[in-house]
GROMACS .gro file of C-alpha atoms in nm:
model
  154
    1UNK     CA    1  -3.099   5.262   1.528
    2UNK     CA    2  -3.484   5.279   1.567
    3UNK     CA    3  -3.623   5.584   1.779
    4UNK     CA    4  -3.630   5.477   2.090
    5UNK     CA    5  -3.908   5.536   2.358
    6UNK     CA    6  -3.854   5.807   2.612
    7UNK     CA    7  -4.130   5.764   2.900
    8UNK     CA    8  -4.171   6.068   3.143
    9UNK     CA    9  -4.160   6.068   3.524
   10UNK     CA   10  -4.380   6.125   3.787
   11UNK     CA   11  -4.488   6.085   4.103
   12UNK     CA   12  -4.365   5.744   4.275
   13UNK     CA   13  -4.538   5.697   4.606
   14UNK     CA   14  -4.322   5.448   4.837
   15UNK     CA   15  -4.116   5.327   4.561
   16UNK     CA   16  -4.430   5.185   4.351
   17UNK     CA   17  -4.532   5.471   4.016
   18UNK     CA   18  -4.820   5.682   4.122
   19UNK     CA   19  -5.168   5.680   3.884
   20UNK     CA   20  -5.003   5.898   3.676
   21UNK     CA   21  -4.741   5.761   3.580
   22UNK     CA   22  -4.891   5.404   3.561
   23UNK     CA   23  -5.074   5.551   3.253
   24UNK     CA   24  -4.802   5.651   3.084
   25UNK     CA   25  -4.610   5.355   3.167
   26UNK     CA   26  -4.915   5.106   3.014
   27UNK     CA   27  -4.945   5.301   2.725
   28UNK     CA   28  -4.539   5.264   2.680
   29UNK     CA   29  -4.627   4.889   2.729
   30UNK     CA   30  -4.879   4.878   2.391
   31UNK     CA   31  -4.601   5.050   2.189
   32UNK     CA   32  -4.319   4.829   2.309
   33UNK     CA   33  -4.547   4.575   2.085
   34UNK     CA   34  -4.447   4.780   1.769
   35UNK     CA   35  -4.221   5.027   1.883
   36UNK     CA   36  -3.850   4.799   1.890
   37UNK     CA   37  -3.653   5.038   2.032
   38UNK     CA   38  -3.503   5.083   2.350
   39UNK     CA   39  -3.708   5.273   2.629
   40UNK     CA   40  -3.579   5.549   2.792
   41UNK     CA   41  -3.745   5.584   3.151
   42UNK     CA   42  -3.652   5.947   3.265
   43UNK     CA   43  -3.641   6.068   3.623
   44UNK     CA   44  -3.473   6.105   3.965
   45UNK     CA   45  -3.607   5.896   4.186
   46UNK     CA   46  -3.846   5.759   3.911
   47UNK     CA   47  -3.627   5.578   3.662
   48UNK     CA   48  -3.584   5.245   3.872
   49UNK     CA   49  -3.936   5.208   3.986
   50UNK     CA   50  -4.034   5.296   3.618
   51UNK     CA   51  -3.799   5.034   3.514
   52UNK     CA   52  -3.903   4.734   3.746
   53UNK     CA   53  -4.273   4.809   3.631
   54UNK     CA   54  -4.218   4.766   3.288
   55UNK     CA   55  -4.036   4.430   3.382
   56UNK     CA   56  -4.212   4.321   3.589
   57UNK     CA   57  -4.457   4.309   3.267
   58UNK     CA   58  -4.271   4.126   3.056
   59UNK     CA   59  -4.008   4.419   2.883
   60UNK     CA   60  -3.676   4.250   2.865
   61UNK     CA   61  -3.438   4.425   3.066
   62UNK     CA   62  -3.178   4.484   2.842
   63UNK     CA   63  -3.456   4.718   2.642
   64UNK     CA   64  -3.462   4.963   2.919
   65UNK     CA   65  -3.264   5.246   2.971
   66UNK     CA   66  -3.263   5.463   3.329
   67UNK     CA   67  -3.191   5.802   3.324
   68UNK     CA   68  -3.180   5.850   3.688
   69UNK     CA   69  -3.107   6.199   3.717
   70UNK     CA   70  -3.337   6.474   3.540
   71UNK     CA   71  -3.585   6.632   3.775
   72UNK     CA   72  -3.799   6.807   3.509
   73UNK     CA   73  -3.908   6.813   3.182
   74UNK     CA   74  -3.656   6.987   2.964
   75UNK     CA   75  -3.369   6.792   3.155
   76UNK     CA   76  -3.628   6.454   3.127
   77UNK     CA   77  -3.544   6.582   2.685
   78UNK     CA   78  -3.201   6.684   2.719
   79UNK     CA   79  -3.056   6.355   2.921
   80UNK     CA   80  -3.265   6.137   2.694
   81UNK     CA   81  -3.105   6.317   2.354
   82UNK     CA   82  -2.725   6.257   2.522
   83UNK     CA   83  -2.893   5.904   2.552
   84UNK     CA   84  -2.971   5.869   2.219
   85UNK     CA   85  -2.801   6.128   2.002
   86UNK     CA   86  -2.812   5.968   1.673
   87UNK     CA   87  -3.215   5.934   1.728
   88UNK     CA   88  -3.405   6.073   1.417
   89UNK     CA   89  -3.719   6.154   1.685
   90UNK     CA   90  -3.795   6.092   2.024
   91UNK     CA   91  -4.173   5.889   2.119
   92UNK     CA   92  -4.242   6.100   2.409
   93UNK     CA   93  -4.457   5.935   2.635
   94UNK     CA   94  -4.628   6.150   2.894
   95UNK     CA   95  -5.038   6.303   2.977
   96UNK     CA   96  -5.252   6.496   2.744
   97UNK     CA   97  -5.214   6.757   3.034
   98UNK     CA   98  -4.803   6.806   2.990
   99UNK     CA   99  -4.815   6.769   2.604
  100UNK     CA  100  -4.793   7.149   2.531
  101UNK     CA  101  -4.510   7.226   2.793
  102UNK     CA  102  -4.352   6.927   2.651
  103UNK     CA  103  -4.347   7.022   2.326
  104UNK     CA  104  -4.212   7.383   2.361
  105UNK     CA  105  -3.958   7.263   2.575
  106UNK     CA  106  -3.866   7.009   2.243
  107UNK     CA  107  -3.922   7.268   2.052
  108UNK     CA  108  -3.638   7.526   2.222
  109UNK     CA  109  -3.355   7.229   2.239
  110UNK     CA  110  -3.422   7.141   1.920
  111UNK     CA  111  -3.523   6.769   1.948
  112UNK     CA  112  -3.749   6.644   1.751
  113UNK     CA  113  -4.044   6.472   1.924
  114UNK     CA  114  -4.318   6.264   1.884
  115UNK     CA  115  -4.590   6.298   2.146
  116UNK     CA  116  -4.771   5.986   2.218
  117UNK     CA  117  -5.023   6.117   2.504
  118UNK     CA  118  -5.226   5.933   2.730
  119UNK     CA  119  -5.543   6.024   2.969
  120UNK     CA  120  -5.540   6.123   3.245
  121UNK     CA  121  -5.773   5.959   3.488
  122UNK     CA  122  -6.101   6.211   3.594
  123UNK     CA  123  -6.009   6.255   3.954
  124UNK     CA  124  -5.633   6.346   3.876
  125UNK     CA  125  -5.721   6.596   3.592
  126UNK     CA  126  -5.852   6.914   3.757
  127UNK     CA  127  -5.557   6.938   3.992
  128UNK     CA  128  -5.293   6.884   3.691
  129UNK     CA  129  -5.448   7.100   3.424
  130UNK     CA  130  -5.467   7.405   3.698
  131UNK     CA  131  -5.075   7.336   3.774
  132UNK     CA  132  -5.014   7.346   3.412
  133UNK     CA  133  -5.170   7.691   3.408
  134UNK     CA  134  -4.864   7.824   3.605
  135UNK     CA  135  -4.605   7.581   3.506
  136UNK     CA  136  -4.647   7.609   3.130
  137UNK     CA  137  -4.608   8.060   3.089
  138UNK     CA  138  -4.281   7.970   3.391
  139UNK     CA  139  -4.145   7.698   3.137
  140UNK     CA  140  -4.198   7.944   2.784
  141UNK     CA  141  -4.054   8.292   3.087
  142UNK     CA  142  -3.772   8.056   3.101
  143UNK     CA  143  -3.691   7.941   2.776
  144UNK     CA  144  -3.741   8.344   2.685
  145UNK     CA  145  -3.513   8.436   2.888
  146UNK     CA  146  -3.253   8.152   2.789
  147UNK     CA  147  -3.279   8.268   2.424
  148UNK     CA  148  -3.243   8.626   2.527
  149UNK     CA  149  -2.954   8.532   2.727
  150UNK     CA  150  -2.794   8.315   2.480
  151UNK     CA  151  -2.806   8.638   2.218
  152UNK     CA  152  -2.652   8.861   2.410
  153UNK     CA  153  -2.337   8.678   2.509
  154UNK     CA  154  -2.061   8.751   2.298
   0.00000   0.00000   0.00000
């Protein structure tokens, strides 16, 4: 099985992917080139526009995979490993903005992860990167307190 392609949601604004996500779905479409895996588009309410993009430009259908139902980032990793459990690594397509709170959400389920980050465009950056500021310290309070949780069950 080769590791297959796991693309990130975001934003869809009437149905079509919003700026951000376009990126990451365009730089999922230059690794589908080498990258022969299946793609993993991740997201509820995100998957099936996600999905008709990436036909729409040329990705043969039966490539594509829709996870329809996470609604963040460590369910976006943990649907996409049930997915593809025998996966060596996930490509993890998303932003250089979400790369960190990506990879310490990888990092606490154990999945191993390959971050393939794109840019994100000037006038979408300052409002992302200050967001990221809160959500990444909530994402590693949560995963603290799942780990402290998890040792003291019995």
């Amino acid at each position: 099985m080769h590791a297959p392609l796991l693309v990130l949601g975001s934003r869809v604004t009437n149905g079509e992917p919003g700026k951000l996500l376009v990126t990451r779905l365009n730089k999922t479409l230059e690794m589908a080139r080498t990258y022969p895996g299946d793609i993993i588009v991740s997201g509820y309410g995100e998957a099936d526009p996600m999905r008709r993009y990436l036909e729409a430009r040329g990705i043969p259908a039966e490539r594509i995979i829709c996870e329809r139902a996470a609604s963040s980032t460590n369910e976006n990793l943990e649907n996409a490993r049930r997915l593809a459990p025998d996966a060596v690594v996930l490509h993890t397509v998303t932003n250089d903005f979400h790369g960190l709170r990506t990879r310490l959400w990888a990092w606490h389920l154990g999945i191993p992860v390959k971050l393939h980050l794109t840019a994100t465009p000037w006038a979408l950056k300052p409002r992302n990167y200050i967001r990221e500021i809160f959500a990444t310290p909530h994402s590693a309070a949560r995963i603290v307190w799942r780990r402290i949780k998890a040792a003291l069950e019995p």
